[in-house]
Coordinates of C-alpha atoms in Angstrom, one line a residue:
Chain A
M1 CA 42.1 27.7 22.9
K2 CA 44.7 25.1 23.8
K3 CA 46.0 27.3 26.6
V4 CA 42.5 27.6 28.1
I5 CA 42.0 23.8 27.9
G6 CA 45.4 23.3 29.6
L7 CA 44.6 25.7 32.3
L8 CA 41.2 24.1 33.0
T9 CA 42.8 20.7 33.2
A10 CA 45.5 22.0 35.6
V11 CA 42.8 23.6 37.8
G12 CA 40.8 20.4 37.6
L13 CA 43.7 18.2 38.6
M14 CA 44.6 20.5 41.5
T15 CA 41.1 20.8 42.9
A16 CA 40.1 17.1 42.4
P17 CA 41.7 15.9 45.6
L18 CA 40.1 18.8 47.5
V19 CA 36.6 17.8 46.3
Q20 CA 37.2 14.2 47.2
A21 CA 38.3 15.0 50.7
S22 CA 35.2 16.9 51.5
T23 CA 32.9 14.3 49.9
V24 CA 31.4 11.7 52.3
T25 CA 31.8 8.3 50.7
V26 CA 29.2 5.6 51.5
S27 CA 29.1 2.1 50.1
G28 CA 27.5 -1.2 50.8
S29 CA 24.1 -3.0 50.8
T30 CA 22.0 -2.1 47.8
S31 CA 18.9 -2.2 50.1
V32 CA 20.3 0.4 52.4
A33 CA 21.6 2.4 49.4
H34 CA 18.0 2.9 48.3
V35 CA 17.2 5.1 51.4
M36 CA 20.8 6.4 51.8
E37 CA 20.6 8.1 48.5
V38 CA 17.5 10.0 49.5
L39 CA 19.1 10.9 52.8
A40 CA 22.3 12.1 51.0
E41 CA 20.3 14.2 48.6
N42 CA 18.5 16.0 51.4
Y43 CA 21.7 16.4 53.4
Q44 CA 23.4 17.9 50.4
N45 CA 20.5 20.4 49.8
T46 CA 20.5 21.5 53.4
T47 CA 24.2 21.6 54.2
N48 CA 25.8 21.9 50.7
K49 CA 28.2 19.1 51.6
S50 CA 28.4 16.3 49.1
V51 CA 27.8 12.6 49.8
E52 CA 28.5 9.8 47.4
V53 CA 26.5 6.6 47.8
Q54 CA 27.3 3.3 46.0
G55 CA 25.3 0.1 46.2
T56 CA 27.9 -2.7 46.3
G57 CA 26.4 -5.3 48.6
S58 CA 26.5 -5.8 52.4
S59 CA 29.7 -7.9 52.4
A60 CA 31.5 -5.3 50.3
G61 CA 30.2 -2.5 52.5
I62 CA 31.4 -4.1 55.7
R63 CA 34.8 -4.6 54.1
A64 CA 35.0 -1.0 52.8
A65 CA 34.2 0.4 56.3
K66 CA 36.8 -1.9 57.9
D67 CA 39.5 -1.0 55.4
G68 CA 38.5 2.7 55.3
T69 CA 38.0 2.6 51.5
S70 CA 34.6 4.2 52.3
M71 CA 34.0 6.5 55.2
I72 CA 30.7 4.8 55.9
G73 CA 29.7 1.2 55.2
M74 CA 26.2 -0.1 54.8
S75 CA 24.9 -3.5 55.8
S76 CA 21.4 -5.0 55.7
R77 CA 22.3 -8.1 57.7
N78 CA 23.7 -8.7 61.1
I79 CA 27.5 -8.5 61.1
K80 CA 29.5 -11.6 62.0
P81 CA 32.1 -11.1 64.8
N82 CA 35.1 -11.8 62.7
E83 CA 34.1 -9.3 60.0
L84 CA 34.9 -6.2 62.1
T85 CA 37.7 -4.8 64.2
P86 CA 36.8 -3.2 67.5
K87 CA 37.4 0.3 66.2
T88 CA 34.4 0.0 63.7
K89 CA 31.1 1.1 65.2
E90 CA 27.7 -0.3 64.2
I91 CA 24.8 2.2 64.1
V92 CA 21.3 0.9 63.4
I93 CA 19.8 3.6 61.3
A94 CA 16.5 1.9 60.4
R95 CA 14.6 -1.4 60.3
D96 CA 13.3 -3.1 57.2
G97 CA 10.8 -5.8 56.6
I98 CA 11.2 -8.4 53.9
A99 CA 7.9 -9.0 52.1
A100 CA 7.1 -12.3 50.6
A101 CA 5.3 -11.2 47.4
V102 CA 3.1 -12.9 44.8
N103 CA 1.5 -11.9 41.5
K104 CA -1.6 -9.7 41.8
A105 CA -3.6 -12.4 40.1
N106 CA -2.8 -15.0 42.8
P107 CA -5.7 -15.6 45.1
V108 CA -3.4 -16.6 48.0
K109 CA -3.1 -13.7 50.4
D110 CA -1.7 -15.2 53.6
L111 CA 0.9 -17.9 54.3
T112 CA 2.5 -19.2 57.5
Q113 CA 6.2 -18.8 58.0
E114 CA 6.4 -22.6 57.9
Q115 CA 4.6 -22.7 54.5
I116 CA 6.9 -20.1 53.0
S117 CA 9.9 -21.9 54.4
K118 CA 8.7 -25.2 52.8
I119 CA 8.0 -23.5 49.5
Y120 CA 11.6 -22.2 49.4
R121 CA 12.9 -25.6 50.4
G122 CA 11.1 -27.2 47.5
E123 CA 8.9 -29.3 49.8
I124 CA 5.6 -27.5 48.8
K125 CA 5.5 -27.4 45.0
N126 CA 1.9 -26.6 44.1
W127 CA -0.3 -23.7 45.0
S128 CA -3.1 -26.0 45.7
E129 CA -1.3 -27.2 48.8
V130 CA -1.6 -23.7 50.3
G131 CA -5.1 -22.9 49.1
G132 CA -4.4 -21.6 45.6
E133 CA -4.9 -22.9 42.1
A134 CA -3.6 -26.3 41.1
R135 CA -0.5 -24.9 39.4
P136 CA 3.2 -25.4 40.1
I137 CA 4.8 -22.7 42.3
V138 CA 7.6 -20.7 40.5
V139 CA 10.0 -19.9 43.3
V140 CA 12.1 -16.8 42.8
T141 CA 15.1 -15.9 44.9
R142 CA 18.0 -13.4 45.1
E143 CA 21.6 -14.4 44.3
N144 CA 24.0 -16.0 46.9
G145 CA 25.5 -13.4 49.1
S146 CA 22.8 -10.8 48.7
G147 CA 21.9 -9.1 52.0
T148 CA 18.2 -9.6 51.5
R149 CA 18.7 -13.3 50.7
G150 CA 21.0 -13.7 53.8
A151 CA 18.4 -12.1 56.1
F152 CA 15.6 -14.1 54.5
E153 CA 17.5 -17.4 54.9
E154 CA 18.4 -16.5 58.5
I155 CA 14.9 -15.5 59.6
M156 CA 13.1 -18.3 57.6
D157 CA 15.4 -21.1 58.8
L158 CA 16.5 -21.8 55.2
Q159 CA 20.1 -22.8 56.1
R160 CA 21.8 -26.1 56.4
S161 CA 25.2 -27.4 57.0
V162 CA 27.5 -28.9 54.4
N163 CA 31.1 -29.9 55.2
G164 CA 31.0 -27.6 58.3
H165 CA 29.8 -24.6 56.3
T166 CA 26.4 -22.9 56.6
V167 CA 24.9 -23.0 53.1
T168 CA 21.5 -22.1 51.6
A169 CA 18.6 -24.6 51.9
I170 CA 16.7 -22.8 49.1
T171 CA 15.9 -25.3 46.3
T172 CA 18.4 -25.2 43.5
S173 CA 15.7 -25.2 40.9
A174 CA 14.5 -21.7 42.1
Q175 CA 14.8 -18.9 39.6
V176 CA 17.4 -16.4 40.6
G177 CA 17.2 -12.7 40.0
N178 CA 19.8 -10.1 41.0
G179 CA 18.4 -7.0 42.6
N180 CA 14.9 -6.1 44.1
G181 CA 13.9 -4.7 40.7
M182 CA 14.6 -8.0 38.8
I183 CA 12.6 -10.0 41.4
K184 CA 9.7 -7.5 41.1
T185 CA 9.7 -7.8 37.3
M186 CA 9.8 -11.6 37.5
V187 CA 6.9 -11.8 40.1
A188 CA 4.8 -9.1 38.4
N189 CA 5.0 -11.0 35.1
N190 CA 4.3 -14.5 36.3
P191 CA 1.0 -15.4 38.0
Y192 CA 2.5 -18.4 39.7
A193 CA 5.6 -16.9 41.1
I194 CA 6.6 -16.1 44.7
G195 CA 9.5 -13.9 45.5
Y196 CA 10.8 -11.8 48.4
I197 CA 11.9 -8.2 48.4
S198 CA 12.6 -5.3 50.8
L199 CA 9.3 -4.0 52.1
G200 CA 10.3 -0.5 51.1
S201 CA 10.4 -1.7 47.4
V202 CA 6.9 -3.2 47.4
D203 CA 4.6 -1.3 45.1
D204 CA 1.4 -1.8 43.2
S205 CA 2.9 -4.2 40.7
L206 CA 2.7 -7.1 43.1
N207 CA 1.0 -8.3 46.3
A208 CA 2.8 -8.6 49.7
L209 CA 1.6 -11.6 51.6
S210 CA 0.7 -11.4 55.2
V211 CA 2.7 -13.9 57.3
N212 CA 1.0 -15.9 60.1
G213 CA -2.0 -13.6 59.6
V214 CA 0.1 -10.5 60.2
A215 CA 0.2 -7.9 57.4
A216 CA 3.6 -6.7 56.3
T217 CA 3.3 -3.1 57.6
D218 CA 5.6 -0.7 59.4
N219 CA 3.6 -0.8 62.6
N220 CA 3.6 -4.5 62.8
I221 CA 7.4 -4.6 62.3
A222 CA 8.0 -1.9 64.9
A223 CA 5.7 -3.8 67.3
G224 CA 7.7 -7.0 66.5
D225 CA 4.6 -8.9 65.2
Y226 CA 5.7 -9.3 61.6
Q227 CA 8.4 -11.9 61.6
I228 CA 10.5 -11.3 58.4
A229 CA 12.4 -8.1 59.5
R230 CA 16.0 -7.0 59.6
P231 CA 18.2 -4.0 60.7
F232 CA 19.8 -1.4 58.4
I233 CA 23.3 -0.8 59.8
A234 CA 25.7 2.0 59.1
L235 CA 29.4 1.2 59.9
M236 CA 32.0 3.8 60.7
N237 CA 35.6 3.7 62.0
D238 CA 36.4 5.7 65.1
D239 CA 38.9 7.7 63.1
A240 CA 36.4 8.6 60.3
P241 CA 36.5 12.3 59.2
A242 CA 34.1 14.8 61.0
T243 CA 32.1 15.2 57.7
A244 CA 31.1 11.5 57.9
K245 CA 30.2 11.8 61.6
S246 CA 28.0 14.8 61.0
F247 CA 26.2 12.9 58.2
I248 CA 25.5 10.0 60.6
E249 CA 24.2 12.6 63.1
Y250 CA 21.9 13.9 60.4
I251 CA 20.5 10.5 59.7
M252 CA 19.7 9.9 63.4
S253 CA 18.2 13.3 63.7
E254 CA 14.4 14.0 63.5
D255 CA 14.8 15.1 59.8
G256 CA 16.8 12.0 58.9
Q257 CA 14.4 9.6 60.6
R258 CA 11.4 11.3 59.0
I259 CA 12.9 10.6 55.6
V260 CA 13.5 7.0 56.6
A261 CA 9.8 6.7 57.5
E262 CA 8.8 8.4 54.3
E263 CA 10.8 5.9 52.2
G264 CA 8.9 3.1 53.7
Y265 CA 11.3 1.9 56.4
I266 CA 10.8 1.8 60.1
R267 CA 12.5 4.6 62.2
V268 CA 14.7 3.7 65.1
Q269 CA 14.6 7.1 67.0
Chain B
M1 CA 85.0 16.7 -15.2
E2 CA 82.9 19.0 -13.1
T3 CA 79.7 17.5 -14.3
A4 CA 81.0 14.0 -13.4
S5 CA 81.9 14.9 -9.9
K6 CA 78.5 16.6 -9.5
M7 CA 76.8 13.5 -10.7
E8 CA 78.9 11.4 -8.3
M9 CA 77.7 13.6 -5.5
T10 CA 74.1 13.3 -6.4
T11 CA 74.3 9.6 -6.6
N12 CA 76.0 9.5 -3.2
V13 CA 73.3 11.6 -1.6
S14 CA 70.4 9.6 -3.1
L15 CA 71.8 6.1 -2.4
S16 CA 73.5 6.4 1.0
P17 CA 71.3 6.4 4.0
A18 CA 70.9 9.7 5.8
K19 CA 73.3 10.0 8.6
K20 CA 71.0 12.2 10.7
I21 CA 68.5 10.2 12.9
D22 CA 65.0 10.7 11.6
W23 CA 63.2 11.4 14.8
V24 CA 59.7 11.6 13.3
E25 CA 60.2 8.2 11.7
M26 CA 61.4 6.7 15.1
L27 CA 58.5 8.4 16.9
F28 CA 55.9 6.8 14.7
H29 CA 57.6 3.4 14.8
G30 CA 57.4 3.6 18.6
L31 CA 53.8 4.8 18.5
F32 CA 52.8 1.9 16.2
F33 CA 54.6 -0.5 18.4
L34 CA 53.0 0.8 21.6
S35 CA 49.6 0.6 20.0
A36 CA 50.2 -3.0 19.0
M37 CA 51.3 -3.7 22.5
V38 CA 48.1 -2.4 24.1
G39 CA 46.1 -5.5 23.1
V40 CA 48.8 -7.9 24.0
V41 CA 49.5 -6.3 27.4
S42 CA 45.7 -6.3 28.1
V43 CA 45.4 -10.0 27.3
I44 CA 48.4 -10.8 29.5
T45 CA 47.1 -8.6 32.4
I46 CA 43.6 -10.0 32.3
G47 CA 44.9 -13.6 32.1
W48 CA 47.3 -13.1 34.9
F49 CA 44.7 -11.4 37.1
V50 CA 42.0 -14.0 36.5
F51 CA 44.5 -16.8 37.3
Y52 CA 45.9 -15.0 40.3
E53 CA 42.4 -14.5 41.8
G54 CA 41.0 -17.9 40.7
L55 CA 43.8 -20.3 41.7
P56 CA 43.0 -20.1 45.4
A57 CA 39.6 -21.6 44.7
F58 CA 41.1 -24.5 42.7
K59 CA 43.6 -25.1 45.5
E60 CA 40.9 -25.0 48.2
A61 CA 38.1 -26.9 46.5
G62 CA 40.1 -29.0 44.0
V63 CA 40.1 -28.7 40.2
L64 CA 37.9 -31.7 39.6
N65 CA 35.4 -30.7 42.3
I66 CA 34.9 -27.4 40.7
I67 CA 34.7 -28.5 37.1
F68 CA 32.7 -31.7 37.6
G69 CA 30.9 -30.8 40.8
K70 CA 27.2 -30.5 40.3
E71 CA 26.4 -28.5 43.4
W72 CA 27.0 -24.7 43.7
L73 CA 26.6 -24.0 47.4
P74 CA 29.0 -21.3 48.5
P75 CA 30.8 -21.4 50.9
A76 CA 30.8 -25.2 51.0
L77 CA 30.6 -26.5 47.5
Y78 CA 31.7 -24.8 44.3
G79 CA 30.7 -27.2 41.5
I80 CA 30.1 -25.4 38.2
A81 CA 29.4 -28.5 36.0
S82 CA 25.7 -27.4 35.6
M83 CA 26.9 -24.0 34.4
I84 CA 29.4 -25.4 31.9
V85 CA 26.5 -27.5 30.6
A86 CA 24.2 -24.5 30.4
S87 CA 26.8 -22.4 28.6
L88 CA 27.6 -25.1 26.1
A89 CA 24.0 -26.1 25.5
S90 CA 22.8 -22.5 25.1
T91 CA 25.7 -21.7 22.7
M92 CA 25.3 -24.9 20.7
G93 CA 21.5 -24.3 20.5
A94 CA 22.1 -20.7 19.3
V95 CA 24.5 -21.9 16.6
L96 CA 22.2 -24.6 15.4
I97 CA 19.4 -22.1 14.9
G98 CA 21.3 -19.0 14.2
V99 CA 24.1 -20.1 11.8
P100 CA 21.9 -21.7 9.1
V101 CA 19.6 -18.6 9.1
A102 CA 22.7 -16.3 9.0
I103 CA 24.4 -18.1 6.1
M104 CA 21.2 -18.1 4.1
T105 CA 20.8 -14.4 4.8
A106 CA 24.4 -13.8 3.7
V107 CA 23.8 -15.8 0.5
F108 CA 20.6 -13.9 -0.1
L109 CA 22.3 -10.5 0.3
A110 CA 25.3 -11.4 -1.8
E111 CA 23.7 -13.4 -4.6
I112 CA 19.9 -13.4 -4.8
A113 CA 18.4 -10.2 -3.4
P114 CA 17.8 -7.3 -5.9
K115 CA 19.9 -4.3 -5.0
W116 CA 17.1 -2.2 -3.5
L117 CA 16.0 -5.1 -1.2
A118 CA 19.6 -5.8 -0.1
N119 CA 19.9 -2.1 0.7
I120 CA 17.1 -2.4 3.2
V121 CA 18.0 -5.8 4.7
R122 CA 21.7 -5.0 5.2
P123 CA 21.3 -1.8 7.3
A124 CA 18.7 -3.7 9.3
V125 CA 21.1 -6.5 10.1
E126 CA 23.8 -4.0 10.9
L127 CA 21.4 -2.2 13.3
L128 CA 20.8 -5.5 15.0
A129 CA 24.5 -5.6 15.9
G130 CA 24.3 -2.2 17.6
I131 CA 21.4 -3.1 19.9
P132 CA 22.7 -3.3 23.5
S133 CA 22.3 -6.8 25.1
V134 CA 20.1 -5.5 27.9
V135 CA 17.6 -4.6 25.2
Y136 CA 17.7 -8.1 23.8
G137 CA 17.2 -9.4 27.4
F138 CA 14.2 -7.1 27.9
F139 CA 12.8 -8.2 24.5
G140 CA 13.3 -11.8 25.6
L141 CA 11.6 -11.2 28.9
I142 CA 8.5 -9.7 27.6
V143 CA 8.1 -11.5 24.3
I144 CA 9.9 -14.9 24.2
V145 CA 9.4 -15.9 27.9
P146 CA 5.6 -15.5 27.9
A147 CA 5.5 -17.1 24.4
I148 CA 7.3 -20.2 25.8
E149 CA 4.9 -20.3 28.8
T150 CA 1.8 -20.4 26.5
L151 CA 3.3 -22.6 23.9
F152 CA 4.6 -25.4 26.2
N153 CA 2.1 -24.7 29.0
I154 CA 4.8 -24.5 31.7
P155 CA 4.6 -22.2 34.7
A156 CA 7.8 -20.2 34.0
G157 CA 9.2 -19.5 30.6
N158 CA 12.6 -18.4 31.9
T159 CA 14.4 -21.4 30.5
L160 CA 17.4 -22.6 28.6
L161 CA 15.2 -22.4 25.4
A162 CA 14.6 -18.7 25.9
G163 CA 18.3 -18.2 26.2
V164 CA 18.9 -20.2 23.0
I165 CA 16.4 -18.1 21.1
V166 CA 17.8 -14.8 22.3
L167 CA 21.4 -15.8 21.6
A168 CA 20.5 -17.1 18.1
I169 CA 19.2 -13.7 17.3
M170 CA 22.2 -12.0 18.9
I171 CA 24.8 -13.9 16.8
L172 CA 23.0 -13.2 13.5
P173 CA 24.6 -9.9 12.6
T174 CA 28.2 -11.1 13.3
V175 CA 27.8 -14.3 11.2
I176 CA 25.8 -12.6 8.4
T177 CA 28.2 -9.7 7.9
I178 CA 31.4 -11.8 7.8
S179 CA 29.9 -14.5 5.7
E180 CA 28.5 -12.0 3.2
T181 CA 31.8 -10.2 2.9
S182 CA 33.6 -13.5 2.3
I183 CA 31.1 -14.6 -0.4
R184 CA 31.4 -11.3 -2.1
A185 CA 35.2 -11.5 -2.0
L186 CA 35.3 -14.6 -4.2
T187 CA 36.5 -14.1 -7.7
P188 CA 33.7 -14.2 -10.2
T189 CA 35.4 -17.2 -12.0
Y190 CA 34.0 -19.6 -9.4
K191 CA 30.4 -18.8 -10.2
E192 CA 31.0 -18.2 -13.9
G193 CA 32.8 -21.6 -14.2
A194 CA 30.0 -23.4 -12.4
L195 CA 27.3 -21.7 -14.5
A196 CA 29.2 -22.4 -17.7
L197 CA 29.3 -26.1 -16.8
G198 CA 25.5 -26.1 -16.7
A199 CA 25.0 -25.9 -12.9
S200 CA 21.9 -24.0 -11.7
H201 CA 22.3 -20.9 -9.6
I202 CA 21.2 -22.7 -6.4
Y203 CA 23.5 -25.6 -7.2
S204 CA 26.5 -23.3 -7.7
I205 CA 25.7 -21.5 -4.4
F206 CA 25.6 -24.6 -2.3
N207 CA 28.4 -26.6 -4.0
V208 CA 30.8 -23.9 -5.2
L209 CA 30.3 -20.5 -3.5
I210 CA 29.7 -21.6 0.1
P211 CA 32.6 -24.2 0.1
A212 CA 34.9 -21.6 -1.4
A213 CA 34.0 -19.0 1.2
K214 CA 34.4 -21.6 4.0
S215 CA 37.2 -20.0 5.9
G216 CA 35.4 -16.6 6.1
I217 CA 32.2 -18.4 7.2
Y218 CA 34.2 -20.3 9.9
T219 CA 35.5 -17.0 11.2
G220 CA 32.0 -15.6 11.3
V221 CA 30.7 -18.7 13.1
A222 CA 33.6 -18.6 15.6
L223 CA 33.0 -15.0 16.4
G224 CA 29.3 -15.7 16.8
V225 CA 30.1 -18.6 19.2
A226 CA 32.4 -16.3 21.2
R227 CA 29.6 -13.7 21.4
A228 CA 27.1 -16.3 22.5
I229 CA 29.3 -17.9 25.2
G230 CA 30.3 -14.5 26.5
E231 CA 26.9 -13.0 26.6
T232 CA 25.8 -12.1 30.1
M233 CA 23.1 -9.5 30.5
A234 CA 20.5 -10.9 28.1
I235 CA 21.1 -14.4 29.5
I236 CA 20.6 -13.3 33.1
M237 CA 17.3 -11.7 32.2
V238 CA 15.8 -14.7 30.3
M239 CA 17.3 -17.9 31.5
G240 CA 16.2 -18.1 35.2
N241 CA 19.7 -18.5 36.6
A242 CA 18.9 -21.5 38.7
P243 CA 22.2 -23.2 39.6
A244 CA 20.7 -26.7 39.2
M245 CA 21.7 -29.0 36.3
P246 CA 19.2 -28.4 33.5
G247 CA 17.3 -31.6 32.6
S248 CA 15.8 -30.3 29.4
L249 CA 15.5 -27.1 27.3
L250 CA 12.4 -26.2 29.3
E251 CA 14.2 -25.8 32.6
P252 CA 16.0 -22.8 34.0
A253 CA 19.8 -22.8 33.8
R254 CA 22.7 -20.5 34.8
S255 CA 25.5 -19.8 32.4
L256 CA 29.1 -19.3 33.5
T257 CA 28.9 -15.6 32.7
A258 CA 25.7 -15.2 34.6
N259 CA 27.3 -16.9 37.6
I260 CA 30.1 -14.4 37.6
A261 CA 28.0 -11.3 37.0
M262 CA 25.3 -12.1 39.5
E263 CA 27.4 -13.0 42.5
M264 CA 30.6 -10.9 42.1
S265 CA 29.3 -7.9 43.9
Y266 CA 28.5 -9.8 47.1
A267 CA 31.1 -12.5 47.1
T268 CA 34.0 -12.6 49.5
G269 CA 37.0 -14.9 50.1
I270 CA 36.9 -18.3 48.4
H271 CA 33.5 -17.6 47.0
S272 CA 34.9 -14.6 45.1
S273 CA 37.9 -16.7 44.0
A274 CA 35.5 -19.4 42.8
L275 CA 33.9 -16.8 40.5
Y276 CA 37.3 -16.0 39.0
A277 CA 37.8 -19.8 38.6
T278 CA 34.5 -19.7 36.6
G279 CA 36.2 -17.0 34.5
I280 CA 39.3 -19.3 34.0
V281 CA 37.0 -22.0 32.6
L282 CA 35.3 -19.5 30.3
L283 CA 38.7 -18.3 29.2
A284 CA 39.7 -21.9 28.5
F285 CA 36.7 -22.3 26.2
I286 CA 37.5 -19.1 24.3
V287 CA 41.1 -20.2 23.8
C288 CA 40.0 -23.6 22.6
L289 CA 37.5 -21.9 20.2
N290 CA 40.3 -19.7 18.7
A291 CA 42.7 -22.6 18.5
G292 CA 40.1 -24.6 16.6
L293 CA 39.5 -21.8 14.2
L294 CA 43.2 -21.3 13.6
Y295 CA 43.5 -25.0 12.9
L296 CA 40.6 -25.1 10.5
N297 CA 41.8 -22.1 8.6
R298 CA 45.4 -23.3 8.4
K299 CA 44.3 -26.6 7.0
R300 CA 42.5 -24.8 4.3
G301 CA 45.5 -22.6 3.6
H302 CA 47.6 -25.7 2.8
A303 CA 45.0 -27.4 0.7

């Protein structure tokens, strides 16, 4: 019995590096990881090659691609020039809209970009100011550094400068939830809450607002009419292994892009 | 003559140490020593790592700006005063509510409850200790948060108060178990003496048994405080996590632990270092807590 266990351990130790080498490692933005996992699963089923996806956040994903700790990095925000070296390529694999969402019981269905911005700045504090009930607005936001929050702040002009740094202009009394799921739970359970999540994560539990009269739909984002949208980017070094390159090719193929669309994001090919 | 020399030999053998090295003995000595070192080495490694990662933030932003700064605005300002207040307030609140309940439960289990009832209550309390904190958080989110909303007629129940209530429940098992053990460990003479002098049962509990079991109860409370100040998941789910200074118990707040856990995955550079700096402050609180406990218990030892 001991011998068998020893043998198995030895075989395991010897084959472990082999398994790792053929596995495509992907890490980064939790928003991109959502669709990447589905892509990986389908890729594994069709080609029998394995892909490992980890949601660690955009900044971590960019770093991982640059350092080569992951073969592919994922980012859900535009990459700053000093974050990458020239040998790292950016590939836009899909587009995503951010939905401003409210509780289903909330009669407010449409806000202007300006109104949403003011709500997040803490300048509009009551739903009655935007055509709702006379109740205080419960503002819900993502944590500092989250890709969705970064994209939302950038698009909604929710940034200000302090000591030469760009910082958030979102009111400090806003409730903070980490992850799309947490925001969904908070908004779905509070009739006076407003939050923002990836459009792909919107479901029946809450109500996505239309912005400037434009509904948050794929077509409106692809047409450029819906304003709160952002790219999903895959990052790969020039010297990445062939397995990683063929996975990217799969994502950009007809099959891959069909999955992107099925998951609720907007295809780029 | 022969017998004498034989006896001499026997004595020699039994009294002189074996000249051969006892490898098994040494092996186990080494093993015990190594085991003991695992904890010490872990503490040193964690301490070194947290300081190594956190010091750049203190250098860049300044110790006072971090500890007394009221604004958390990475990458410009890294003030964690509001989070220190939130952590201390939630912990103190939890102790104020949780500890009296826990001590009374301990007394009930050790002194008052009939055996069959104690055998129901005790496993229930022990089960409470095994519930994962995410479940406490979920319970808080769907029961306590809405209850606070209706009770106080406020728009969002994710408040400091919700955190206090969840933490108060979470520290119960620790304080109850240790207090009950220390009350049970007292020699019966304390209680018998008090009763013989004509004291009532309740009088002897409050004036004899609890004071005598003080050091055990202190230990229980200190472990409870450590659990409360270190709790993360449940707090993230119920306290709202707003980085603003909480003005009352009915406002959202962010604890030190929540700050680290929420932003660690995304933070880079000084922002990440500032989160380790938050960890240093947390570590300092825990060290103070343990030092305080040692002091209290040593004083009692001398008395």
